[in-house]
PDB file of C-alpha atoms in Angstrom:
ATOM      1  CA  UNK F   1     127.675 118.986  70.982  1.00  0.00           C
ATOM      2  CA  UNK F   2     127.840 117.222  74.371  1.00  0.00           C
ATOM      3  CA  UNK F   3     124.645 118.883  75.568  1.00  0.00           C
ATOM      4  CA  UNK F   4     122.600 117.502  72.722  1.00  0.00           C
ATOM      5  CA  UNK F   5     121.487 114.213  74.328  1.00  0.00           C
ATOM      6  CA  UNK F   6     119.992 115.810  77.494  1.00  0.00           C
ATOM      7  CA  UNK F   7     118.228 118.410  75.332  1.00  0.00           C
ATOM      8  CA  UNK F   8     116.784 115.681  73.119  1.00  0.00           C
ATOM      9  CA  UNK F   9     115.494 113.783  76.133  1.00  0.00           C
ATOM     10  CA  UNK F  10     113.836 116.929  77.452  1.00  0.00           C
ATOM     11  CA  UNK F  11     112.180 117.631  74.122  1.00  0.00           C
ATOM     12  CA  UNK F  12     111.005 114.063  73.652  1.00  0.00           C
ATOM     13  CA  UNK F  13     109.883 113.749  77.237  1.00  0.00           C
ATOM     14  CA  UNK F  14     107.687 116.823  76.811  1.00  0.00           C
ATOM     15  CA  UNK F  15     105.939 115.426  73.752  1.00  0.00           C
ATOM     16  CA  UNK F  16     102.675 113.541  74.081  1.00  0.00           C
ATOM     17  CA  UNK F  17     102.998 111.985  70.615  1.00  0.00           C
ATOM     18  CA  UNK F  18     106.107 109.864  70.758  1.00  0.00           C
ATOM     19  CA  UNK F  19     104.763 107.726  67.922  1.00  0.00           C
ATOM     20  CA  UNK F  20     105.387 110.629  65.560  1.00  0.00           C
ATOM     21  CA  UNK F  21     109.038 110.656  66.644  1.00  0.00           C
ATOM     22  CA  UNK F  22     109.332 114.262  65.466  1.00  0.00           C
ATOM     23  CA  UNK F  23     109.425 117.413  67.598  1.00  0.00           C
ATOM     24  CA  UNK F  24     109.860 121.066  66.536  1.00  0.00           C
ATOM     25  CA  UNK F  25     112.553 123.090  68.288  1.00  0.00           C
ATOM     26  CA  UNK F  26     111.106 125.763  70.598  1.00  0.00           C
ATOM     27  CA  UNK F  27     113.409 128.488  69.205  1.00  0.00           C
ATOM     28  CA  UNK F  28     111.209 129.412  66.242  1.00  0.00           C
ATOM     29  CA  UNK F  29     113.864 128.336  63.721  1.00  0.00           C
ATOM     30  CA  UNK F  30     111.577 125.804  62.037  1.00  0.00           C
ATOM     31  CA  UNK F  31     114.074 123.008  62.657  1.00  0.00           C
ATOM     32  CA  UNK F  32     112.969 119.633  63.948  1.00  0.00           C
ATOM     33  CA  UNK F  33     114.216 116.760  66.062  1.00  0.00           C
ATOM     34  CA  UNK F  34     113.592 113.332  64.505  1.00  0.00           C
ATOM     35  CA  UNK F  35     114.094 109.910  66.090  1.00  0.00           C
ATOM     36  CA  UNK F  36     115.064 106.860  64.023  1.00  0.00           C
ATOM     37  CA  UNK F  37     114.528 103.483  65.670  1.00  0.00           C
ATOM     38  CA  UNK F  38     117.389 101.118  64.799  1.00  0.00           C
ATOM     39  CA  UNK F  39     115.262  98.186  66.008  1.00  0.00           C
ATOM     40  CA  UNK F  40     113.367  98.470  62.735  1.00  0.00           C
ATOM     41  CA  UNK F  41     116.476  97.352  60.865  1.00  0.00           C
ATOM     42  CA  UNK F  42     116.702  94.087  62.781  1.00  0.00           C
ATOM     43  CA  UNK F  43     115.580  90.742  61.412  1.00  0.00           C
ATOM     44  CA  UNK F  44     112.136  90.073  62.987  1.00  0.00           C
ATOM     45  CA  UNK F  45     113.472  86.732  64.232  1.00  0.00           C
ATOM     46  CA  UNK F  46     116.083  88.593  66.299  1.00  0.00           C
ATOM     47  CA  UNK F  47     113.564  90.706  68.206  1.00  0.00           C
ATOM     48  CA  UNK F  48     110.556  88.409  68.416  1.00  0.00           C
ATOM     49  CA  UNK F  49     111.304  87.561  72.044  1.00  0.00           C
ATOM     50  CA  UNK F  50     112.360  91.108  73.035  1.00  0.00           C
ATOM     51  CA  UNK F  51     109.079  93.044  73.292  1.00  0.00           C
ATOM     52  CA  UNK F  52     110.173  95.396  76.086  1.00  0.00           C
ATOM     53  CA  UNK F  53     110.820  98.988  75.058  1.00  0.00           C
ATOM     54  CA  UNK F  54     114.522  99.773  75.123  1.00  0.00           C
ATOM     55  CA  UNK F  55     115.733  96.158  75.425  1.00  0.00           C
ATOM     56  CA  UNK F  56     118.232  95.524  72.654  1.00  0.00           C
ATOM     57  CA  UNK F  57     118.404  92.234  70.751  1.00  0.00           C
ATOM     58  CA  UNK F  58     121.628  90.240  70.853  1.00  0.00           C
ATOM     59  CA  UNK F  59     122.519  91.467  67.357  1.00  0.00           C
ATOM     60  CA  UNK F  60     122.077  95.166  68.202  1.00  0.00           C
ATOM     61  CA  UNK F  61     125.105  97.389  67.477  1.00  0.00           C
ATOM     62  CA  UNK F  62     127.442  98.573  70.206  1.00  0.00           C
ATOM     63  CA  UNK F  63     127.338 102.342  70.964  1.00  0.00           C
ATOM     64  CA  UNK F  64     130.442 103.073  68.878  1.00  0.00           C
ATOM     65  CA  UNK F  65     128.986 101.085  65.969  1.00  0.00           C
ATOM     66  CA  UNK F  66     125.738 103.035  66.218  1.00  0.00           C
ATOM     67  CA  UNK F  67     127.630 106.334  66.094  1.00  0.00           C
ATOM     68  CA  UNK F  68     129.501 105.047  63.028  1.00  0.00           C
ATOM     69  CA  UNK F  69     126.097 104.556  61.370  1.00  0.00           C
ATOM     70  CA  UNK F  70     125.113 108.106  62.334  1.00  0.00           C
ATOM     71  CA  UNK F  71     128.365 109.525  60.932  1.00  0.00           C
ATOM     72  CA  UNK F  72     127.861 107.682  57.656  1.00  0.00           C
ATOM     73  CA  UNK F  73     124.189 108.648  57.321  1.00  0.00           C
ATOM     74  CA  UNK F  74     125.107 112.291  57.905  1.00  0.00           C
ATOM     75  CA  UNK F  75     127.217 112.255  54.727  1.00  0.00           C
ATOM     76  CA  UNK F  76     124.167 111.456  52.577  1.00  0.00           C
ATOM     77  CA  UNK F  77     121.645 113.892  54.057  1.00  0.00           C
ATOM     78  CA  UNK F  78     120.588 116.669  51.674  1.00  0.00           C
ATOM     79  CA  UNK F  79     121.032 119.554  52.074  1.00  0.00           C
ATOM     80  CA  UNK F  80     124.281 118.849  53.970  1.00  0.00           C
ATOM     81  CA  UNK F  81     124.289 119.339  57.734  1.00  0.00           C
ATOM     82  CA  UNK F  82     125.401 122.836  58.693  1.00  0.00           C
ATOM     83  CA  UNK F  83     126.699 124.275  61.990  1.00  0.00           C
ATOM     84  CA  UNK F  84     123.968 123.763  64.554  1.00  0.00           C
ATOM     85  CA  UNK F  85     122.618 120.638  62.840  1.00  0.00           C
ATOM     86  CA  UNK F  86     123.574 117.242  64.215  1.00  0.00           C
ATOM     87  CA  UNK F  87     123.020 113.504  63.848  1.00  0.00           C
ATOM     88  CA  UNK F  88     123.921 111.326  66.804  1.00  0.00           C
ATOM     89  CA  UNK F  89     123.425 107.937  68.428  1.00  0.00           C
ATOM     90  CA  UNK F  90     121.324 107.976  71.564  1.00  0.00           C
ATOM     91  CA  UNK F  91     120.624 105.332  74.189  1.00  0.00           C
ATOM     92  CA  UNK F  92     122.055 102.396  72.250  1.00  0.00           C
ATOM     93  CA  UNK F  93     118.958 102.184  70.066  1.00  0.00           C
ATOM     94  CA  UNK F  94     118.120 105.499  68.471  1.00  0.00           C
ATOM     95  CA  UNK F  95     119.576 107.880  65.935  1.00  0.00           C
ATOM     96  CA  UNK F  96     118.593 111.495  66.578  1.00  0.00           C
ATOM     97  CA  UNK F  97     118.693 114.127  63.845  1.00  0.00           C
ATOM     98  CA  UNK F  98     118.433 117.852  64.530  1.00  0.00           C
ATOM     99  CA  UNK F  99     117.912 119.693  61.272  1.00  0.00           C
ATOM    100  CA  UNK F 100     115.641 121.411  58.800  1.00  0.00           C
ATOM    101  CA  UNK F 101     112.448 119.783  57.465  1.00  0.00           C
ATOM    102  CA  UNK F 102     114.277 119.088  54.172  1.00  0.00           C
ATOM    103  CA  UNK F 103     117.122 117.343  55.986  1.00  0.00           C
ATOM    104  CA  UNK F 104     114.663 115.364  58.097  1.00  0.00           C
ATOM    105  CA  UNK F 105     112.820 114.262  54.946  1.00  0.00           C
ATOM    106  CA  UNK F 106     116.076 113.278  53.242  1.00  0.00           C
ATOM    107  CA  UNK F 107     117.250 111.178  56.190  1.00  0.00           C
ATOM    108  CA  UNK F 108     113.816 109.595  56.513  1.00  0.00           C
ATOM    109  CA  UNK F 109     113.869 108.474  52.858  1.00  0.00           C
ATOM    110  CA  UNK F 110     117.279 106.862  53.351  1.00  0.00           C
ATOM    111  CA  UNK F 111     116.202 105.175  56.561  1.00  0.00           C
ATOM    112  CA  UNK F 112     112.920 103.906  55.097  1.00  0.00           C
ATOM    113  CA  UNK F 113     114.792 102.500  52.086  1.00  0.00           C
ATOM    114  CA  UNK F 114     117.071 100.606  54.467  1.00  0.00           C
ATOM    115  CA  UNK F 115     114.051  99.230  56.349  1.00  0.00           C
ATOM    116  CA  UNK F 116     112.341  98.098  53.149  1.00  0.00           C
ATOM    117  CA  UNK F 117     115.500  96.191  52.123  1.00  0.00           C
ATOM    118  CA  UNK F 118     116.743  95.219  55.569  1.00  0.00           C
ATOM    119  CA  UNK F 119     117.091  91.535  54.642  1.00  0.00           C
ATOM    120  CA  UNK F 120     118.987  92.244  51.407  1.00  0.00           C
ATOM    121  CA  UNK F 121     122.727  91.613  51.563  1.00  0.00           C
ATOM    122  CA  UNK F 122     125.566  93.698  50.174  1.00  0.00           C
ATOM    123  CA  UNK F 123     128.950  92.076  49.494  1.00  0.00           C
ATOM    124  CA  UNK F 124     131.996  94.292  49.929  1.00  0.00           C
ATOM    125  CA  UNK F 125     135.325  92.963  48.623  1.00  0.00           C
ATOM    126  CA  UNK F 126     138.641  94.710  49.344  1.00  0.00           C
ATOM    127  CA  UNK F 127     141.959  94.088  47.601  1.00  0.00           C
ATOM    128  CA  UNK F 128     145.134  95.623  48.988  1.00  0.00           C
ATOM    129  CA  UNK F 129     148.314  96.409  47.059  1.00  0.00           C
ATOM    130  CA  UNK F 130     151.702  97.939  47.768  1.00  0.00           C
ATOM    131  CA  UNK F 131     153.338  99.887  44.935  1.00  0.00           C
ATOM    132  CA  UNK F 132     156.594 101.748  44.695  1.00  0.00           C
ATOM    133  CA  UNK F 133     156.234 105.506  44.268  1.00  0.00           C
ATOM    134  CA  UNK F 134     157.404 105.174  40.647  1.00  0.00           C
ATOM    135  CA  UNK F 135     154.875 102.461  39.778  1.00  0.00           C
ATOM    136  CA  UNK F 136     152.040 104.245  41.608  1.00  0.00           C
ATOM    137  CA  UNK F 137     152.758 107.450  39.686  1.00  0.00           C
ATOM    138  CA  UNK F 138     152.863 105.613  36.366  1.00  0.00           C
ATOM    139  CA  UNK F 139     149.893 103.301  36.906  1.00  0.00           C
ATOM    140  CA  UNK F 140     147.240 104.836  39.130  1.00  0.00           C
ATOM    141  CA  UNK F 141     147.985 108.342  40.392  1.00  0.00           C
ATOM    142  CA  UNK F 142     146.852 110.165  37.187  1.00  0.00           C
ATOM    143  CA  UNK F 143     143.407 108.539  37.533  1.00  0.00           C
ATOM    144  CA  UNK F 144     142.867 109.557  41.166  1.00  0.00           C
ATOM    145  CA  UNK F 145     141.972 112.813  42.907  1.00  0.00           C
ATOM    146  CA  UNK F 146     144.213 114.117  45.677  1.00  0.00           C
ATOM    147  CA  UNK F 147     142.429 114.996  48.939  1.00  0.00           C
ATOM    148  CA  UNK F 148     143.543 116.018  52.420  1.00  0.00           C
ATOM    149  CA  UNK F 149     141.872 114.625  55.543  1.00  0.00           C
ATOM    150  CA  UNK F 150     143.139 114.967  59.096  1.00  0.00           C
ATOM    151  CA  UNK F 151     146.385 116.503  57.761  1.00  0.00           C
ATOM    152  CA  UNK F 152     147.041 113.401  55.664  1.00  0.00           C
ATOM    153  CA  UNK F 153     147.246 113.403  51.866  1.00  0.00           C
ATOM    154  CA  UNK F 154     145.297 110.621  50.173  1.00  0.00           C
ATOM    155  CA  UNK F 155     144.167 109.770  46.654  1.00  0.00           C
ATOM    156  CA  UNK F 156     140.749 108.425  45.692  1.00  0.00           C
ATOM    157  CA  UNK F 157     138.264 107.862  42.902  1.00  0.00           C
ATOM    158  CA  UNK F 158     135.094 105.898  42.129  1.00  0.00           C
ATOM    159  CA  UNK F 159     135.200 103.708  39.006  1.00  0.00           C
ATOM    160  CA  UNK F 160     132.130 102.309  37.277  1.00  0.00           C
ATOM    161  CA  UNK F 161     131.722  98.543  37.126  1.00  0.00           C
ATOM    162  CA  UNK F 162     132.753  98.428  33.448  1.00  0.00           C
ATOM    163  CA  UNK F 163     136.084 100.149  34.241  1.00  0.00           C
ATOM    164  CA  UNK F 164     136.922  98.313  37.472  1.00  0.00           C
ATOM    165  CA  UNK F 165     138.446  95.095  35.995  1.00  0.00           C
ATOM    166  CA  UNK F 166     141.012  97.026  33.927  1.00  0.00           C
ATOM    167  CA  UNK F 167     142.073  99.071  36.977  1.00  0.00           C
ATOM    168  CA  UNK F 168     142.464  95.938  39.112  1.00  0.00           C
ATOM    169  CA  UNK F 169     144.510  94.231  36.371  1.00  0.00           C
ATOM    170  CA  UNK F 170     146.838  97.218  35.940  1.00  0.00           C
ATOM    171  CA  UNK F 171     147.442  97.649  39.653  1.00  0.00           C
ATOM    172  CA  UNK F 172     147.936  93.892  40.165  1.00  0.00           C
ATOM    173  CA  UNK F 173     150.586  93.829  37.454  1.00  0.00           C
ATOM    174  CA  UNK F 174     152.532  96.752  38.948  1.00  0.00           C
ATOM    175  CA  UNK F 175     152.181  95.787  42.626  1.00  0.00           C
ATOM    176  CA  UNK F 176     155.106  94.589  44.705  1.00  0.00           C
ATOM    177  CA  UNK F 177     152.650  93.020  47.166  1.00  0.00           C
ATOM    178  CA  UNK F 178     149.001  91.983  46.927  1.00  0.00           C
ATOM    179  CA  UNK F 179     146.607  90.864  49.654  1.00  0.00           C
ATOM    180  CA  UNK F 180     143.004  89.868  49.030  1.00  0.00           C
ATOM    181  CA  UNK F 181     140.864  90.270  52.132  1.00  0.00           C
ATOM    182  CA  UNK F 182     137.860  88.014  52.752  1.00  0.00           C
ATOM    183  CA  UNK F 183     134.549  89.327  51.432  1.00  0.00           C
ATOM    184  CA  UNK F 184     132.447  91.164  54.010  1.00  0.00           C
ATOM    185  CA  UNK F 185     128.664  90.793  53.785  1.00  0.00           C
ATOM    186  CA  UNK F 186     126.483  93.422  55.438  1.00  0.00           C
ATOM    187  CA  UNK F 187     122.832  94.324  55.763  1.00  0.00           C
ATOM    188  CA  UNK F 188     121.767  97.949  55.288  1.00  0.00           C
ATOM    189  CA  UNK F 189     123.216 100.293  57.918  1.00  0.00           C
ATOM    190  CA  UNK F 190     124.940  97.467  59.785  1.00  0.00           C
ATOM    191  CA  UNK F 191     128.716  97.428  60.225  1.00  0.00           C
ATOM    192  CA  UNK F 192     131.092  94.542  59.583  1.00  0.00           C
ATOM    193  CA  UNK F 193     134.709  94.356  60.721  1.00  0.00           C
ATOM    194  CA  UNK F 194     137.467  92.072  59.496  1.00  0.00           C
ATOM    195  CA  UNK F 195     141.008  91.994  60.871  1.00  0.00           C
ATOM    196  CA  UNK F 196     144.158  90.023  60.175  1.00  0.00           C
ATOM    197  CA  UNK F 197     146.614  90.600  63.033  1.00  0.00           C
ATOM    198  CA  UNK F 198     149.947  89.085  63.935  1.00  0.00           C
ATOM    199  CA  UNK F 199     150.282  89.626  67.675  1.00  0.00           C
ATOM    200  CA  UNK F 200     153.636  89.888  69.438  1.00  0.00           C
ATOM    201  CA  UNK F 201     154.027  89.868  73.219  1.00  0.00           C
ATOM    202  CA  UNK F 202     156.673  92.109  74.761  1.00  0.00           C
ATOM    203  CA  UNK F 203     157.831  93.202  78.231  1.00  0.00           C
ATOM    204  CA  UNK F 204     156.958  96.879  78.579  1.00  0.00           C
ATOM    205  CA  UNK F 205     157.684  97.352  82.296  1.00  0.00           C
ATOM    206  CA  UNK F 206     158.144  95.649  85.660  1.00  0.00           C
ATOM    207  CA  UNK F 207     156.012  95.751  88.799  1.00  0.00           C
ATOM    208  CA  UNK F 208     158.188  95.879  91.899  1.00  0.00           C
ATOM    209  CA  UNK F 209     157.134  94.057  95.073  1.00  0.00           C
ATOM    210  CA  UNK F 210     159.130  93.948  98.311  1.00  0.00           C
ATOM    211  CA  UNK F 211     158.965  90.741 100.328  1.00  0.00           C
ATOM    212  CA  UNK F 212     161.012  91.237 103.470  1.00  0.00           C
ATOM    213  CA  UNK F 213     164.486  92.224 102.357  1.00  0.00           C
ATOM    214  CA  UNK F 214     163.927  90.901  98.855  1.00  0.00           C
ATOM    215  CA  UNK F 215     162.626  92.905  95.871  1.00  0.00           C
ATOM    216  CA  UNK F 216     160.709  90.866  93.297  1.00  0.00           C
ATOM    217  CA  UNK F 217     160.282  92.237  89.776  1.00  0.00           C
ATOM    218  CA  UNK F 218     157.227  90.891  87.946  1.00  0.00           C
ATOM    219  CA  UNK F 219     157.232  91.637  84.203  1.00  0.00           C
ATOM    220  CA  UNK F 220     154.271  93.530  82.749  1.00  0.00           C
ATOM    221  CA  UNK F 221     153.541  91.995  79.362  1.00  0.00           C
ATOM    222  CA  UNK F 222     151.666  93.812  76.623  1.00  0.00           C
ATOM    223  CA  UNK F 223     150.652  92.955  73.058  1.00  0.00           C
ATOM    224  CA  UNK F 224     151.451  94.826  69.859  1.00  0.00           C
ATOM    225  CA  UNK F 225     150.016  93.843  66.490  1.00  0.00           C
ATOM    226  CA  UNK F 226     150.841  94.266  62.869  1.00  0.00           C
ATOM    227  CA  UNK F 227     148.509  93.547  60.004  1.00  0.00           C
ATOM    228  CA  UNK F 228     145.348  95.264  58.850  1.00  0.00           C
ATOM    229  CA  UNK F 229     141.767  95.932  59.881  1.00  0.00           C
ATOM    230  CA  UNK F 230     138.831  96.789  57.626  1.00  0.00           C
ATOM    231  CA  UNK F 231     135.494  98.270  58.721  1.00  0.00           C
ATOM    232  CA  UNK F 232     132.604  98.461  56.276  1.00  0.00           C
ATOM    233  CA  UNK F 233     129.159 100.058  56.360  1.00  0.00           C
ATOM    234  CA  UNK F 234     126.813 100.025  53.387  1.00  0.00           C
ATOM    235  CA  UNK F 235     123.207 100.820  52.624  1.00  0.00           C
ATOM    236  CA  UNK F 236     120.722 101.195  49.793  1.00  0.00           C
ATOM    237  CA  UNK F 237     119.944 104.772  48.789  1.00  0.00           C
ATOM    238  CA  UNK F 238     116.542 105.944  47.513  1.00  0.00           C
ATOM    239  CA  UNK F 239     117.866 106.640  44.000  1.00  0.00           C
ATOM    240  CA  UNK F 240     119.005 103.021  43.545  1.00  0.00           C
ATOM    241  CA  UNK F 241     122.661 103.662  44.316  1.00  0.00           C
ATOM    242  CA  UNK F 242     124.677 102.255  47.222  1.00  0.00           C
ATOM    243  CA  UNK F 243     126.174 104.281  50.042  1.00  0.00           C
ATOM    244  CA  UNK F 244     129.431 102.691  51.190  1.00  0.00           C
ATOM    245  CA  UNK F 245     131.752 103.647  54.045  1.00  0.00           C
ATOM    246  CA  UNK F 246     135.087 101.851  54.213  1.00  0.00           C
ATOM    247  CA  UNK F 247     137.965 102.381  56.639  1.00  0.00           C
ATOM    248  CA  UNK F 248     141.200 100.418  56.324  1.00  0.00           C
ATOM    249  CA  UNK F 249     143.993 100.542  58.899  1.00  0.00           C
ATOM    250  CA  UNK F 250     147.415  99.005  58.268  1.00  0.00           C
ATOM    251  CA  UNK F 251     149.953  98.745  61.081  1.00  0.00           C
ATOM    252  CA  UNK F 252     153.532  97.526  60.894  1.00  0.00           C
ATOM    253  CA  UNK F 253     155.844  96.708  63.810  1.00  0.00           C
ATOM    254  CA  UNK F 254     159.563  97.161  63.312  1.00  0.00           C
ATOM    255  CA  UNK F 255     161.290  93.834  63.925  1.00  0.00           C
ATOM    256  CA  UNK F 256     163.160  92.921  65.997  1.00  0.00           C
ATOM    257  CA  UNK F 257     161.588  94.932  68.796  1.00  0.00           C
ATOM    258  CA  UNK F 258     164.131  97.280  70.338  1.00  0.00           C
ATOM    259  CA  UNK F 259     165.337  96.267  73.819  1.00  0.00           C
ATOM    260  CA  UNK F 260     166.792  98.457  76.569  1.00  0.00           C
ATOM    261  CA  UNK F 261     168.479  97.629  79.853  1.00  0.00           C
ATOM    262  CA  UNK F 262     167.410  99.627  82.868  1.00  0.00           C
ATOM    263  CA  UNK F 263     168.016  99.492  86.597  1.00  0.00           C
ATOM    264  CA  UNK F 264     165.213  98.813  89.054  1.00  0.00           C
ATOM    265  CA  UNK F 265     165.218 100.025  92.682  1.00  0.00           C
ATOM    266  CA  UNK F 266     166.504  97.322  94.996  1.00  0.00           C
ATOM    267  CA  UNK F 267     167.768  95.077  92.185  1.00  0.00           C
ATOM    268  CA  UNK F 268     171.451  94.401  91.595  1.00  0.00           C
ATOM    269  CA  UNK F 269     171.083  93.202  88.003  1.00  0.00           C
ATOM    270  CA  UNK F 270     169.634  95.348  85.180  1.00  0.00           C
ATOM    271  CA  UNK F 271     166.182  94.552  83.792  1.00  0.00           C
ATOM    272  CA  UNK F 272     165.413  94.432  80.097  1.00  0.00           C
ATOM    273  CA  UNK F 273     162.346  96.178  78.679  1.00  0.00           C
ATOM    274  CA  UNK F 274     161.137  96.388  75.080  1.00  0.00           C
ATOM    275  CA  UNK F 275     159.888  99.448  73.202  1.00  0.00           C
ATOM    276  CA  UNK F 276     158.084  98.538  69.966  1.00  0.00           C
ATOM    277  CA  UNK F 277     158.133 101.019  67.112  1.00  0.00           C
ATOM    278  CA  UNK F 278     154.972 101.093  65.024  1.00  0.00           C
ATOM    279  CA  UNK F 279     154.087 102.819  61.760  1.00  0.00           C
ATOM    280  CA  UNK F 280     150.619 102.891  60.277  1.00  0.00           C
ATOM    281  CA  UNK F 281     148.518 103.975  57.319  1.00  0.00           C
ATOM    282  CA  UNK F 282     144.791 104.675  57.361  1.00  0.00           C
ATOM    283  CA  UNK F 283     142.472 104.919  54.380  1.00  0.00           C
ATOM    284  CA  UNK F 284     138.890 106.119  54.771  1.00  0.00           C
ATOM    285  CA  UNK F 285     136.174 106.983  52.277  1.00  0.00           C
ATOM    286  CA  UNK F 286     132.411 107.413  52.153  1.00  0.00           C
ATOM    287  CA  UNK F 287     131.081 107.204  48.606  1.00  0.00           C
ATOM    288  CA  UNK F 288     127.957 106.819  46.510  1.00  0.00           C
ATOM    289  CA  UNK F 289     128.491 104.048  43.985  1.00  0.00           C
ATOM    290  CA  UNK F 290     126.515 101.815  41.668  1.00  0.00           C
ATOM    291  CA  UNK F 291     126.127  98.071  42.070  1.00  0.00           C
ATOM    292  CA  UNK F 292     129.461  96.521  41.061  1.00  0.00           C
ATOM    293  CA  UNK F 293     131.360  99.820  41.073  1.00  0.00           C
ATOM    294  CA  UNK F 294     134.713 100.212  42.804  1.00  0.00           C
ATOM    295  CA  UNK F 295     136.274 102.753  45.164  1.00  0.00           C
ATOM    296  CA  UNK F 296     140.046 103.241  44.846  1.00  0.00           C
ATOM    297  CA  UNK F 297     141.945 104.604  47.859  1.00  0.00           C
ATOM    298  CA  UNK F 298     145.683 105.237  48.182  1.00  0.00           C
ATOM    299  CA  UNK F 299     148.069 106.771  50.674  1.00  0.00           C
ATOM    300  CA  UNK F 300     151.852 106.976  50.979  1.00  0.00           C
ATOM    301  CA  UNK F 301     153.543 104.947  53.689  1.00  0.00           C
ATOM    302  CA  UNK F 302     156.455 106.018  55.869  1.00  0.00           C
ATOM    303  CA  UNK F 303     158.935 104.136  53.658  1.00  0.00           C
ATOM    304  CA  UNK F 304     157.778 106.055  50.557  1.00  0.00           C
ATOM    305  CA  UNK F 305     155.780 103.241  48.940  1.00  0.00           C
ATOM    306  CA  UNK F 306     152.026 103.527  48.392  1.00  0.00           C
ATOM    307  CA  UNK F 307     149.264 101.465  49.935  1.00  0.00           C
ATOM    308  CA  UNK F 308     146.305 101.021  47.575  1.00  0.00           C
ATOM    309  CA  UNK F 309     142.870  99.616  48.466  1.00  0.00           C
ATOM    310  CA  UNK F 310     140.361  98.695  45.748  1.00  0.00           C
ATOM    311  CA  UNK F 311     136.902  98.204  47.285  1.00  0.00           C
ATOM    312  CA  UNK F 312     133.987  96.775  45.289  1.00  0.00           C
ATOM    313  CA  UNK F 313     130.339  96.510  46.389  1.00  0.00           C
ATOM    314  CA  UNK F 314     127.764  94.115  44.922  1.00  0.00           C
ATOM    315  CA  UNK F 315     124.151  93.426  45.847  1.00  0.00           C
ATOM    316  CA  UNK F 316     123.401  89.745  46.385  1.00  0.00           C
ATOM    317  CA  UNK F 317     120.693  88.155  44.261  1.00  0.00           C
ATOM    318  CA  UNK F 318     120.118  91.142  42.034  1.00  0.00           C
TER     319      UNK F 318
END
């Protein structure tokens, strides 16, 4: 809905009660537009010297991070957003929800809960495993639910805290590879990202420059990485549960990088360029879990093995 932001500005601009942050749509549908101020989730110390309206503190989220918050929050709104409803980031500071009064009330309860606990910390720990297809089928697959997202088959399940240790032990025993990622600590509705990349430089092309009768070929160097990246968002929900969004991306570069000889205009000798081949696996889940519960995610890699992520969330000081 690309036209949504201008429409919101027009609606808000026409209101004389911005403090209410809520405007009815003029189409008679009964739906509302509600603003949520992300400044209210900041530590007061971060914004004490930023009194101007619209000026973001240094710790404010980037636009893509703010939209990630909106996408996550949309998964918890009840009743679920339908065609014509929307929840979007606006202006680097605001979340804007277009929906029914019930949806507005639901989102407001979630947002107010996050504000009330904005200084509470949530620890998210991810463990990654690689299992052969045989071991995955024998150990974990029967306990997971198969889903399809973006034309990719994945397997997932939420396990209560009392069941999580046994699952971790069984998967650890069967795994051909295990990698424990550092713990990520987040405040409500704030995103944390952790990455472990091995970067490799390669020559992807040449830039040709003629100097008199001589042609000079300057290599264009690029970077390709293999490793993994984890993005986490979490928040407290009004019913005492935790809302957790976790996205894990694994990328592998085939080594050695393939090289090819090619001819360049004006050059007598061939030039060598490199064409890296990359395969990747992405796991993504948004779930409602209890303190100490665990989300299990799995997807099959190109080589037939399975990548498994076990993600646990715990509230600090509880």
